[in-house]
Short mmCIF file of C-alpha atoms and ligand atoms in Angstrom, two decimals:
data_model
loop_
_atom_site.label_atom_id
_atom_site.label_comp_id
_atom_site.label_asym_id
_atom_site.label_seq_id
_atom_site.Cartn_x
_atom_site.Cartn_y
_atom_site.Cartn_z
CA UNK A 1 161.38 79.60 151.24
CA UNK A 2 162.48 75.89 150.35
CA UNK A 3 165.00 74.74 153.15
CA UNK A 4 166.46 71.38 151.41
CA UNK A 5 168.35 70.95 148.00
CA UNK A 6 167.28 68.39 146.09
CA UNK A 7 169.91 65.71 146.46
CA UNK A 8 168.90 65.66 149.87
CA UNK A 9 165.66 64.89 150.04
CA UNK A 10 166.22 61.15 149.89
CA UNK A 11 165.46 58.14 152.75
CA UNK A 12 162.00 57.29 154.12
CA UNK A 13 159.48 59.69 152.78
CA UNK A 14 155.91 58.91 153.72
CA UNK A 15 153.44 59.65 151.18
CA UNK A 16 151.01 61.11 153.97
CA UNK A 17 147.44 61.02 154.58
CA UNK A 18 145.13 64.33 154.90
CA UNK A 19 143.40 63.66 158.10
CA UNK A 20 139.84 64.24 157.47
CA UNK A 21 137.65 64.37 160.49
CA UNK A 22 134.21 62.44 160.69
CA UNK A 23 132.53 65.16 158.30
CA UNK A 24 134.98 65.08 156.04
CA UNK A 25 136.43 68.50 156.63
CA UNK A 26 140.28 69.13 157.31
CA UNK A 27 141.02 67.87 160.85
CA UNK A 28 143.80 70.58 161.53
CA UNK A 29 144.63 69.08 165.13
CA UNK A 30 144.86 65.81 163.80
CA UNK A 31 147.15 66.60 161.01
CA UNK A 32 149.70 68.07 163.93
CA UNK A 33 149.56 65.21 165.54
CA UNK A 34 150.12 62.48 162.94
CA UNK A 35 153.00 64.91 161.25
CA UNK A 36 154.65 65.23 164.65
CA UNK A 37 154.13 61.43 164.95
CA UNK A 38 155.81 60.58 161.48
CA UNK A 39 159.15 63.14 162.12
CA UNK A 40 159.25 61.67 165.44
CA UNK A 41 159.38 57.84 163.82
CA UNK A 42 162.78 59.41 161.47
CA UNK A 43 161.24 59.80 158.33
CA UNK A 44 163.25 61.49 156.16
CA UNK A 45 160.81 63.98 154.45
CA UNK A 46 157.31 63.97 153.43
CA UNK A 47 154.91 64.25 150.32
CA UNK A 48 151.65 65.87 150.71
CA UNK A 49 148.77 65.31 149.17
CA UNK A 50 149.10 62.71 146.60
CA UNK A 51 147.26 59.70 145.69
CA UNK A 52 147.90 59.03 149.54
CA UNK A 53 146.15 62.17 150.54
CA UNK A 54 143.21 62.05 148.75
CA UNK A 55 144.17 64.88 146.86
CA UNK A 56 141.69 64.90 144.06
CA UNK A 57 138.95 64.51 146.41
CA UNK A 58 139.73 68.10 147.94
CA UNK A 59 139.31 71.29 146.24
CA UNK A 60 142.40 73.52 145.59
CA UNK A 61 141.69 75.87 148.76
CA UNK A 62 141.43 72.69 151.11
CA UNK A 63 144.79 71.47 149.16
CA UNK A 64 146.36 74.68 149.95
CA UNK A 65 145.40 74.79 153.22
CA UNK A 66 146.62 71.31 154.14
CA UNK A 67 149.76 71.93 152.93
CA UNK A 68 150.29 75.27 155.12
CA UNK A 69 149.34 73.45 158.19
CA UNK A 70 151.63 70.90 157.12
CA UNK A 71 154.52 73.27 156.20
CA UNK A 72 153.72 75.01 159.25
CA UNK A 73 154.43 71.60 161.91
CA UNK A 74 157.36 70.55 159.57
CA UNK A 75 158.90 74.05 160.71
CA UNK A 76 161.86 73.09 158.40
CA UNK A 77 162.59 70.05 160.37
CA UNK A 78 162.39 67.70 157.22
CA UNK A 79 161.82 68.18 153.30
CA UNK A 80 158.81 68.43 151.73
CA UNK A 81 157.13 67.55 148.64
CA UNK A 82 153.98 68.76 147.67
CA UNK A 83 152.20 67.31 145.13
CA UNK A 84 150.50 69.72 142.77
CA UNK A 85 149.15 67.61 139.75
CA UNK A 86 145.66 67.96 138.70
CA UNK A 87 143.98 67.62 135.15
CA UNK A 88 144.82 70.93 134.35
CA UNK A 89 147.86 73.03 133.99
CA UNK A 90 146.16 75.91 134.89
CA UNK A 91 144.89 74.85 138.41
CA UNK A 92 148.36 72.80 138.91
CA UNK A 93 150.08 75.87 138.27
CA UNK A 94 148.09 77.68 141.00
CA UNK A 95 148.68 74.78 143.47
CA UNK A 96 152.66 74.88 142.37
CA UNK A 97 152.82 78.89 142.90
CA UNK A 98 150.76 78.47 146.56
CA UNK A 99 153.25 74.92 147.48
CA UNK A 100 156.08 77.63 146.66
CA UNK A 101 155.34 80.44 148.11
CA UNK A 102 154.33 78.22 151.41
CA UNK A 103 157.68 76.80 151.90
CA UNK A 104 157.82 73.53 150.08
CA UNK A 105 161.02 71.86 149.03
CA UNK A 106 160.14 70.27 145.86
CA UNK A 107 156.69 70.17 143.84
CA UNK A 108 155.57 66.79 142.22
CA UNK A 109 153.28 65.81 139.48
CA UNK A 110 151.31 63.02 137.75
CA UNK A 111 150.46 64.07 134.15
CA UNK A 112 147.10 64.98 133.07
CA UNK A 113 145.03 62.50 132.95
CA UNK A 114 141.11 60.91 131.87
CA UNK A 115 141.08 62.55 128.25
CA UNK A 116 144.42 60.25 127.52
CA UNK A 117 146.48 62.99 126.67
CA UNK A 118 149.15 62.37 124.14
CA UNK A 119 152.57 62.65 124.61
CA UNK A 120 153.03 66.45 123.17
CA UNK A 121 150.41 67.56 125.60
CA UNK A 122 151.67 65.66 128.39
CA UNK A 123 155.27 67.26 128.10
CA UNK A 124 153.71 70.66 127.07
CA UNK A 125 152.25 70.30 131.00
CA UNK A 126 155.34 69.31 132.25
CA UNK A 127 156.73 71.93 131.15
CA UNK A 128 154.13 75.06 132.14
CA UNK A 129 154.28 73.88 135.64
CA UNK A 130 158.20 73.69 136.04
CA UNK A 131 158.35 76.89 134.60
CA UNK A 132 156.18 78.41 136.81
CA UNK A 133 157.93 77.90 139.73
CA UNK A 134 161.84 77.64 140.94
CA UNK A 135 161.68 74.81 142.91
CA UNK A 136 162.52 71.16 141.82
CA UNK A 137 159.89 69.09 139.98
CA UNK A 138 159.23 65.17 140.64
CA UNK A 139 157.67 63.51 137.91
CA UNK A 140 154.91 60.57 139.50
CA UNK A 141 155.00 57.68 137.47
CA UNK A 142 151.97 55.66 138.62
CA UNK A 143 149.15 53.26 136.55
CA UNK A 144 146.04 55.06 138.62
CA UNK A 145 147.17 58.11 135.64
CA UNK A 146 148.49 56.34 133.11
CA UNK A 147 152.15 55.05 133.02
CA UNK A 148 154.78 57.33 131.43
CA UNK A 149 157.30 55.62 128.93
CA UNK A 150 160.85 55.61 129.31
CA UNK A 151 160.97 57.97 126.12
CA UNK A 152 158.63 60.64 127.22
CA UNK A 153 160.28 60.17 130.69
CA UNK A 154 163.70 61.14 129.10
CA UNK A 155 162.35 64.35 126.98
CA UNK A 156 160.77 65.32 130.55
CA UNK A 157 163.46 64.64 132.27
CA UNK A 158 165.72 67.63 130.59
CA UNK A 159 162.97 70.59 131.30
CA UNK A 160 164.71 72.68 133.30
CA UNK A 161 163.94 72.26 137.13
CA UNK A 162 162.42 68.05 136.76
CA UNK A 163 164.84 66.86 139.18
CA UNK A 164 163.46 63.30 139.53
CA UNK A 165 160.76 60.79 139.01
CA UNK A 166 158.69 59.24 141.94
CA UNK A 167 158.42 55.66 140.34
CA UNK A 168 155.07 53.44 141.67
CA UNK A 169 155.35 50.86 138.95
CA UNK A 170 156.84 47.44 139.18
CA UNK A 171 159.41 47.23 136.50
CA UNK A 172 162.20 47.70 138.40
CA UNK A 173 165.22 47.09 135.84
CA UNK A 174 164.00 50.91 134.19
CA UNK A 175 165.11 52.48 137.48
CA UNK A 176 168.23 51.36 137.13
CA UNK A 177 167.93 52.29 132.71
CA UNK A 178 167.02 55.56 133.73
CA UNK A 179 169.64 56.55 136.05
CA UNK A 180 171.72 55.50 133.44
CA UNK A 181 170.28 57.70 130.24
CA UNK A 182 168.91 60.48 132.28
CA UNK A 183 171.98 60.89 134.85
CA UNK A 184 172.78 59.17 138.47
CA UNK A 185 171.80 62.47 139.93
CA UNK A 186 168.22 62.00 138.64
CA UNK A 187 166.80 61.06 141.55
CA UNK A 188 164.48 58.13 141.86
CA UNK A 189 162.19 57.30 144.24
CA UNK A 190 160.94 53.81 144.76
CA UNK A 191 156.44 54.10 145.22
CA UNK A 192 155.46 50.37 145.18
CA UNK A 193 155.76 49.64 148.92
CA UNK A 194 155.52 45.84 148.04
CA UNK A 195 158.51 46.02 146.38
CA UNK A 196 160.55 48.83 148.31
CA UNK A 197 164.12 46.47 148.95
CA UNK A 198 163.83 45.75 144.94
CA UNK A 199 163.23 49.49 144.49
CA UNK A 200 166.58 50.64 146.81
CA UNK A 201 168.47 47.41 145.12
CA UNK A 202 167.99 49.02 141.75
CA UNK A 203 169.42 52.06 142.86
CA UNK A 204 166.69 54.29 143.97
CA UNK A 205 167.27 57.48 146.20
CA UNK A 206 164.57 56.52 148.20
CA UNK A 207 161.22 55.19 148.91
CA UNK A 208 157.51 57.03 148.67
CA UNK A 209 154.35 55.69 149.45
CA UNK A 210 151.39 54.74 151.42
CA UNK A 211 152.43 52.26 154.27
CA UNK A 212 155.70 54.35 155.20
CA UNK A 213 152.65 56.00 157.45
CA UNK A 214 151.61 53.27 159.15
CA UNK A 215 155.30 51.06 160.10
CA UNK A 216 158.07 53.66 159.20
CA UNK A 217 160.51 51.13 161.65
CA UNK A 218 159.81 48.71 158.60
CA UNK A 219 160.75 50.42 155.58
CA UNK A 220 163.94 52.65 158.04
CA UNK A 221 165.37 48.91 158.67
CA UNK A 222 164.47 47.66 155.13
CA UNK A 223 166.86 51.25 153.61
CA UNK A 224 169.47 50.90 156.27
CA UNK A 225 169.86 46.78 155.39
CA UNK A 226 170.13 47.79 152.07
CA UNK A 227 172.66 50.28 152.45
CA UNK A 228 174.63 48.30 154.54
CA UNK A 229 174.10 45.01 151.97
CA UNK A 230 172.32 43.34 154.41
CA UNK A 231 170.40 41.47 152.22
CA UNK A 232 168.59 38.58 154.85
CA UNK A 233 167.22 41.38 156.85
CA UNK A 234 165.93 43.57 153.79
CA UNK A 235 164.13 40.12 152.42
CA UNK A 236 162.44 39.14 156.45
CA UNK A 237 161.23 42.85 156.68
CA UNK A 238 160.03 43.14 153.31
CA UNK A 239 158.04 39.81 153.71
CA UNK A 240 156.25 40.95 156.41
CA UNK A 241 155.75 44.45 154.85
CA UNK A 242 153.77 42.33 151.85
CA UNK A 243 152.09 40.68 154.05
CA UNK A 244 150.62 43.58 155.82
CA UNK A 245 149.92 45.01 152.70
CA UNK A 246 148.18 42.43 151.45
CA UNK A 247 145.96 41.81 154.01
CA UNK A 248 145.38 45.83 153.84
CA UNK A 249 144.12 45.79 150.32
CA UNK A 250 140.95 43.72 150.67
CA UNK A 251 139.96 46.62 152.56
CA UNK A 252 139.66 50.60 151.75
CA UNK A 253 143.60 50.83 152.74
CA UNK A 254 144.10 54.03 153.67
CA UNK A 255 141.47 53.80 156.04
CA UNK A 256 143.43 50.23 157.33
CA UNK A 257 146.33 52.50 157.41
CA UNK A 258 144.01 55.33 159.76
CA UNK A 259 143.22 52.24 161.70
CA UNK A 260 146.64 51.24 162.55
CA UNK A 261 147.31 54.89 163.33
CA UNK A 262 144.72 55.17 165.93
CA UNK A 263 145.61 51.50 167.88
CA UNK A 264 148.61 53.50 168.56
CA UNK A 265 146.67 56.31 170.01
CA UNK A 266 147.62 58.75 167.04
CA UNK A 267 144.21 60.37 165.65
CA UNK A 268 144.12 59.69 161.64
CA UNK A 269 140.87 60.24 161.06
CA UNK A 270 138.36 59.23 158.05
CA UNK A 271 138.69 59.21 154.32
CA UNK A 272 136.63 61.05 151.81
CA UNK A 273 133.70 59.23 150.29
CA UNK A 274 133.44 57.53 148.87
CA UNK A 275 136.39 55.26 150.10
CA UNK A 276 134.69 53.87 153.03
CA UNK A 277 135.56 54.18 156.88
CA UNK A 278 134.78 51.81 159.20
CA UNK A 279 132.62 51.22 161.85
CA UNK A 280 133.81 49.55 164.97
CA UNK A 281 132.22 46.01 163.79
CA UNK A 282 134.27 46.14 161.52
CA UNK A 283 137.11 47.65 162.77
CA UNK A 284 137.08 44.58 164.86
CA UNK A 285 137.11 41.96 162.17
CA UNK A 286 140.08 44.21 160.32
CA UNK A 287 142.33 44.01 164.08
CA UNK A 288 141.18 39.69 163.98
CA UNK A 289 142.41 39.59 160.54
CA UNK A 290 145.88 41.57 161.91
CA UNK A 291 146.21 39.37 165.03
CA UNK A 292 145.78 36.17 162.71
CA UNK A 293 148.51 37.49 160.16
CA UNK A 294 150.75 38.13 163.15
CA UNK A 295 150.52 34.77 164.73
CA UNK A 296 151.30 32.87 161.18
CA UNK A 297 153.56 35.18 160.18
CA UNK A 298 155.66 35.30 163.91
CA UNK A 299 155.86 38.91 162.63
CA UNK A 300 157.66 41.03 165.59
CA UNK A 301 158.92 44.03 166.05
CA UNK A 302 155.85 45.97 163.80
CA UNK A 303 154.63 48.63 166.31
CA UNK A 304 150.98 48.91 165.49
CA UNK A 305 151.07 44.85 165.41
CA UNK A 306 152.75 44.82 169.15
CA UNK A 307 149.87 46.49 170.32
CA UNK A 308 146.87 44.73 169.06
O1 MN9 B 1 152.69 55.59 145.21
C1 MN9 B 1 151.27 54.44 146.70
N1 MN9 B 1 150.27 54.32 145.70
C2 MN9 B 1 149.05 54.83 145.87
C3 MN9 B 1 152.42 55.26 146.29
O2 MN9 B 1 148.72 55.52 146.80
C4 MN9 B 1 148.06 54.55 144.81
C5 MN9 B 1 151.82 53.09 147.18
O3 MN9 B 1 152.45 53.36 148.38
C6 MN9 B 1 150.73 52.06 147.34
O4 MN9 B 1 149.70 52.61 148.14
C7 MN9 B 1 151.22 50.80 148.05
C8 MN9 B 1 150.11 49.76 148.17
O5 MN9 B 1 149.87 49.11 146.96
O6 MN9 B 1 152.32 50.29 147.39
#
């Protein structure tokens, strides 16, 4: 049974890793750990495996499973998206039934994607999967599966069950458009975590994605600055959040991000091939290339940066 309402699954939602251990399987103790870890940081809820997670580098029964052990640790403590988008209806419907009947708060989708499906076929999948389930649907908006348009985003949008939109794209101004020809209760969540403050300005419900993992006390002080129109702290925390993330993304990031993770003694694990993992020569360089960012930067107050 879902134990959140949709209007309050808002805040700092981590789009979270699946902890892989060093054969690549599901690391089940490790996935306690760094969930336990993230609700004990104040996140606000958490989606499961997404681009984040790896997802379409697991097979539906190792998608399934992750998800119970993840429902499982949550123990109701915090919402929960799981993301359930595949290229087919058919398997996404299986994943939406299991992320149901598990517990989750709110299923999530990209559409279909590789064959470029048009726009009939992408709604058509919209949908089958909303119907097949009771709980709220999330649209993902992201350019890894092809970027929806604000039209197809509004026919979508009035399916029964699509509550919202998780929005990783960088044209801000059609958050704020689509709140206002879908509905302000249409939730939006902001996914670029470059631009999370420009996300929340435009009027966002809340933030999604990849780096909420690795320096939640970041993005919590960029959302409450916001809220509070605290504008010169949202801008200072949201320059050193780009700066991280830049550094991050000469490398295999969500294995930077599993880095971070373990310099503060929280077991992240590997990523599936082939995204690489590093070996300790050069996990070293990666932590050189952190140290030098945080002396040029004077960036304080970044937990996994305090420690190196
Ligand atoms: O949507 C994430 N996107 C992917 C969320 O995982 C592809 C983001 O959080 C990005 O990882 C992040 C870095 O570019 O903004």
């Amino acid at each position: 049974m879902a134990n959140f309402k949709v209007d309050e699954i808002k805040g700092i939602i981590p789009a979270a890793l699946t902890i892989f251990g060093k054969d690549e399987e599901i690391d089940e103790k490790g996935t306690r750990l760094y969930i336990d870890y993230l609700l004990k940081q104040g996140v606000d809820g958490l989606y499961l495996t997404g681009s984040t997670g790896e997802a379409f580098l697991m097979d539906l029964d190792e998608r399934k499973k992750y998800v119970e052990i993840v429902v499982d640790e949550v123990g109701g403590r915090v919402p929960i998206i799981v993301h359930i988008g595949d290229i087919g209806t058919k398997k996404s419907i299986e994943l939406a039934k299991h992320a149901y009947n598990t517990g989750a708060d709110a299923i999530s989708s990209v559409p279909p994607f590789y064959w470029q499906f048009g726009e009939e076929n992408i709604f058509n999948y919209y949908f089958d999967i909303a119907s097949s389930v009771p709980i709220p649907l999330i649209v993902y908006n992201i350019a890894l599966a092809g970027i929806l348009r604000l039209n197809i985003i509004k026919k979508i949008s009035k399916i029964e069950n699509v509550k919202g939109i998780k929005y990783t794209a960088t044209t801000h101004d059609q958050i704020s458009t689509i709140k206002d020809q879908v509905g302000q209760s249409f939730l939006v969540y902001s996914g670029c975590d470059e631009m999370a403050a420009s996300g929340l300005i435009n009027g966002a419900d809340g933030i999604i994605g990849s780096f909420l993992s690795l320096m939640p006390e970041l993005f919590i002080d960029i959302y409450n600055a916001i809220q509070n129109n605290d504008l010169a702290t949202a801008k200072a925390k949201q320059k050193d959040v780009i700066r991280i993330i830049e550094y991050s993304l000469h490398y295999d990031y969500f294995s930077v991000i599993r880095l971070g993770l373990k310099w503060m003694g929280i077991p992240a694990g590997y990523s599936r091939r082939p995204f690489k993992s590093y070996n300790d020569e050069e996990e070293k360089i990666i932590k050189r290339g952190f140290l030098d960012l945080k002396e040029r930067y004077h960036i304080q107050d970044v937990k996994f940066l305090d420690l190196l």
